[in-house]
mmCIF file of C-alpha atoms in Angstrom:
data_model
loop_
_atom_site.group_PDB
_atom_site.id
_atom_site.type_symbol
_atom_site.label_atom_id
_atom_site.label_comp_id
_atom_site.label_asym_id
_atom_site.label_seq_id
_atom_site.Cartn_x
_atom_site.Cartn_y
_atom_site.Cartn_z
ATOM 1 C CA UNK Y 1 0.125 0.135 0.089
ATOM 2 C CA UNK Y 2 1.194 3.629 -1.000
ATOM 3 C CA UNK Y 3 0.549 5.811 1.603
ATOM 4 C CA UNK Y 4 0.995 10.056 1.472
ATOM 5 C CA UNK Y 5 0.299 12.931 3.863
ATOM 6 C CA UNK Y 6 0.717 16.298 2.276
ATOM 7 C CA UNK Y 7 -0.640 19.920 3.731
ATOM 8 C CA UNK Y 8 -0.399 23.512 2.191
ATOM 9 C CA UNK Y 9 -1.577 26.524 3.217
ATOM 10 C CA UNK Y 10 -3.993 28.065 0.861
ATOM 11 C CA UNK Y 11 -4.695 32.120 1.056
ATOM 12 C CA UNK Y 12 -8.636 31.940 0.888
ATOM 13 C CA UNK Y 13 -11.201 31.007 3.110
ATOM 14 C CA UNK Y 14 -12.169 27.651 4.195
ATOM 15 C CA UNK Y 15 -15.691 28.153 2.224
ATOM 16 C CA UNK Y 16 -13.857 29.323 -1.046
ATOM 17 C CA UNK Y 17 -11.763 26.172 -0.953
ATOM 18 C CA UNK Y 18 -14.324 23.779 -0.178
ATOM 19 C CA UNK Y 19 -16.436 25.200 -2.789
ATOM 20 C CA UNK Y 20 -13.849 23.828 -5.361
ATOM 21 C CA UNK Y 21 -12.922 20.509 -3.090
ATOM 22 C CA UNK Y 22 -15.994 19.085 -2.559
ATOM 23 C CA UNK Y 23 -17.750 19.134 -5.455
ATOM 24 C CA UNK Y 24 -17.324 16.142 -7.696
ATOM 25 C CA UNK Y 25 -17.866 17.860 -10.918
ATOM 26 C CA UNK Y 26 -14.627 20.040 -10.226
ATOM 27 C CA UNK Y 27 -12.666 17.292 -8.865
ATOM 28 C CA UNK Y 28 -10.769 16.388 -12.371
ATOM 29 C CA UNK Y 29 -9.903 19.967 -12.696
ATOM 30 C CA UNK Y 30 -7.485 20.229 -9.988
ATOM 31 C CA UNK Y 31 -6.791 16.620 -9.123
ATOM 32 C CA UNK Y 32 -3.722 15.320 -11.506
ATOM 33 C CA UNK Y 33 -4.590 12.046 -13.237
ATOM 34 C CA UNK Y 34 -8.288 11.954 -12.685
ATOM 35 C CA UNK Y 35 -10.768 11.880 -15.557
ATOM 36 C CA UNK Y 36 -13.928 14.040 -15.681
ATOM 37 C CA UNK Y 37 -16.901 12.074 -13.981
ATOM 38 C CA UNK Y 38 -18.615 9.354 -16.014
ATOM 39 C CA UNK Y 39 -21.407 9.306 -13.508
ATOM 40 C CA UNK Y 40 -22.521 11.103 -10.587
ATOM 41 C CA UNK Y 41 -24.653 10.517 -7.912
ATOM 42 C CA UNK Y 42 -25.024 13.420 -5.162
ATOM 43 C CA UNK Y 43 -23.522 16.592 -4.996
ATOM 44 C CA UNK Y 44 -20.389 16.001 -2.444
ATOM 45 C CA UNK Y 45 -22.023 15.299 0.412
ATOM 46 C CA UNK Y 46 -21.808 11.994 2.493
ATOM 47 C CA UNK Y 47 -23.464 9.533 -0.081
ATOM 48 C CA UNK Y 48 -22.415 10.734 -3.253
ATOM 49 C CA UNK Y 49 -20.700 8.193 -5.376
ATOM 50 C CA UNK Y 50 -18.621 9.010 -8.552
ATOM 51 C CA UNK Y 51 -17.802 6.862 -11.502
ATOM 52 C CA UNK Y 52 -14.567 8.182 -12.998
ATOM 53 C CA UNK Y 53 -10.978 6.627 -14.189
ATOM 54 C CA UNK Y 54 -7.430 7.418 -12.796
ATOM 55 C CA UNK Y 55 -4.236 7.253 -14.690
ATOM 56 C CA UNK Y 56 -1.599 5.773 -12.633
ATOM 57 C CA UNK Y 57 1.802 4.866 -14.722
ATOM 58 C CA UNK Y 58 -0.084 5.835 -17.782
ATOM 59 C CA UNK Y 59 -2.474 3.041 -17.037
ATOM 60 C CA UNK Y 60 -6.251 4.166 -16.792
ATOM 61 C CA UNK Y 61 -8.084 2.554 -14.108
ATOM 62 C CA UNK Y 62 -11.816 2.804 -13.727
ATOM 63 C CA UNK Y 63 -12.524 3.911 -10.258
ATOM 64 C CA UNK Y 64 -15.549 4.452 -8.098
ATOM 65 C CA UNK Y 65 -15.538 6.965 -5.199
ATOM 66 C CA UNK Y 66 -18.099 7.402 -2.174
ATOM 67 C CA UNK Y 67 -18.190 10.078 0.018
ATOM 68 C CA UNK Y 68 -18.279 8.450 3.511
ATOM 69 C CA UNK Y 69 -18.056 11.927 5.496
ATOM 70 C CA UNK Y 70 -18.338 15.503 4.694
ATOM 71 C CA UNK Y 71 -19.168 17.286 7.824
ATOM 72 C CA UNK Y 72 -18.013 20.466 9.631
ATOM 73 C CA UNK Y 73 -15.317 20.848 12.382
ATOM 74 C CA UNK Y 74 -15.603 22.201 15.651
ATOM 75 C CA UNK Y 75 -13.363 25.380 14.615
ATOM 76 C CA UNK Y 76 -15.405 25.837 11.504
ATOM 77 C CA UNK Y 77 -13.738 23.842 9.060
ATOM 78 C CA UNK Y 78 -14.459 20.987 6.774
ATOM 79 C CA UNK Y 79 -13.712 17.468 7.331
ATOM 80 C CA UNK Y 80 -14.116 14.985 4.464
ATOM 81 C CA UNK Y 81 -13.447 11.172 3.803
ATOM 82 C CA UNK Y 82 -13.592 9.240 0.943
ATOM 83 C CA UNK Y 83 -13.126 5.681 -0.175
ATOM 84 C CA UNK Y 84 -12.370 4.030 -3.838
ATOM 85 C CA UNK Y 85 -12.616 1.094 -5.405
ATOM 86 C CA UNK Y 86 -11.898 -0.631 -8.579
ATOM 87 C CA UNK Y 87 -8.281 -1.886 -9.332
ATOM 88 C CA UNK Y 88 -7.328 0.837 -7.612
ATOM 89 C CA UNK Y 89 -8.369 0.938 -3.897
ATOM 90 C CA UNK Y 90 -7.902 2.712 -1.047
ATOM 91 C CA UNK Y 91 -8.891 5.972 1.248
ATOM 92 C CA UNK Y 92 -8.557 9.421 1.660
ATOM 93 C CA UNK Y 93 -9.193 12.236 4.477
ATOM 94 C CA UNK Y 94 -9.057 15.740 3.440
ATOM 95 C CA UNK Y 95 -9.323 18.544 6.365
ATOM 96 C CA UNK Y 96 -9.802 21.890 5.386
ATOM 97 C CA UNK Y 97 -9.357 24.153 8.945
ATOM 98 C CA UNK Y 98 -9.043 28.037 9.271
ATOM 99 C CA UNK Y 99 -5.522 29.150 9.642
ATOM 100 C CA UNK Y 100 -4.869 33.094 9.901
ATOM 101 C CA UNK Y 101 -6.992 34.437 6.734
ATOM 102 C CA UNK Y 102 -6.930 31.140 4.957
ATOM 103 C CA UNK Y 103 -7.195 27.496 5.254
ATOM 104 C CA UNK Y 104 -4.516 24.799 5.942
ATOM 105 C CA UNK Y 105 -5.456 21.827 3.925
ATOM 106 C CA UNK Y 106 -4.157 18.148 4.682
ATOM 107 C CA UNK Y 107 -4.909 14.909 2.889
ATOM 108 C CA UNK Y 108 -3.912 11.598 3.482
ATOM 109 C CA UNK Y 109 -4.076 8.837 1.228
ATOM 110 C CA UNK Y 110 -3.617 5.317 1.043
ATOM 111 C CA UNK Y 111 -3.796 3.334 -2.000
ATOM 112 C CA UNK Y 112 -3.133 0.399 -3.449
ATOM 113 C CA UNK Y 113 -0.517 0.064 -6.609
ATOM 114 C CA UNK Y 114 -2.066 -2.259 -8.977
ATOM 115 C CA UNK Y 115 -0.023 -4.840 -11.210
ATOM 116 C CA UNK Y 116 -0.313 -3.244 -14.114
ATOM 117 C CA UNK Y 117 1.084 0.129 -12.553
ATOM 118 C CA UNK Y 118 3.766 -2.095 -11.179
ATOM 119 C CA UNK Y 119 4.452 -4.047 -14.431
ATOM 120 C CA UNK Y 120 4.799 -0.905 -16.648
ATOM 121 C CA UNK Y 121 7.944 0.119 -14.681
ATOM 122 C CA UNK Y 122 8.861 -2.894 -12.585
ATOM 123 C CA UNK Y 123 9.820 -0.521 -9.519
ATOM 124 C CA UNK Y 124 7.050 -0.131 -6.692
ATOM 125 C CA UNK Y 125 9.003 2.504 -5.254
ATOM 126 C CA UNK Y 126 9.422 4.624 -8.357
ATOM 127 C CA UNK Y 127 5.438 4.016 -8.882
ATOM 128 C CA UNK Y 128 4.972 5.592 -5.327
ATOM 129 C CA UNK Y 129 7.007 8.449 -5.833
ATOM 130 C CA UNK Y 130 5.030 9.207 -9.217
ATOM 131 C CA UNK Y 131 1.971 9.590 -6.998
ATOM 132 C CA UNK Y 132 3.625 11.533 -4.202
ATOM 133 C CA UNK Y 133 4.328 14.177 -6.619
ATOM 134 C CA UNK Y 134 1.277 13.809 -8.453
ATOM 135 C CA UNK Y 135 -0.378 14.484 -4.819
ATOM 136 C CA UNK Y 136 1.640 17.594 -4.699
ATOM 137 C CA UNK Y 137 0.816 19.116 -8.011
ATOM 138 C CA UNK Y 138 -2.933 18.393 -7.075
ATOM 139 C CA UNK Y 139 -2.920 20.338 -3.777
ATOM 140 C CA UNK Y 140 -0.962 22.992 -5.804
ATOM 141 C CA UNK Y 141 -3.486 23.109 -8.339
ATOM 142 C CA UNK Y 142 -6.264 23.588 -5.591
ATOM 143 C CA UNK Y 143 -4.501 26.343 -4.220
ATOM 144 C CA UNK Y 144 -4.143 28.205 -7.409
ATOM 145 C CA UNK Y 145 -7.928 27.883 -8.005
ATOM 146 C CA UNK Y 146 -8.887 28.779 -4.849
ATOM 147 C CA UNK Y 147 -6.498 31.942 -4.574
ATOM 148 C CA UNK Y 148 -7.004 32.979 -8.210
ATOM 149 C CA UNK Y 149 -11.136 32.550 -7.687
ATOM 150 C CA UNK Y 150 -11.277 30.309 -10.783
ATOM 151 C CA UNK Y 151 -12.720 27.141 -10.818
#
């Protein structure tokens, strides 16, 4: 299993960041290697189910993502927990917390590395490092969209 934990500071209020981040129709615009949704049931709240695909090591994998939790935190932030299933399986938590005049975003992701992805490079560590870089770029994309008011 690959495991990634990253965080970043975004100079935009929690409401602006989560407006982009929790809307499943926006996910592909900031999440690196994620396709546009093929089917969406829900609006990003708990119970939402999204069918899409994810590109890992150049191999597209069909994925179904379920929003398990999407709830406010005591500090005025938002906590989101997702699980994804298909050849690529795992979970994610996203915490959006007020920090100064902006938002501290912390993402934790655990996932399997499918054999087809490993076979392409024959090195699990390389695939995991590629995924970590993709997640760093994912957070940078969310930051850019929230701070510039686009999305």
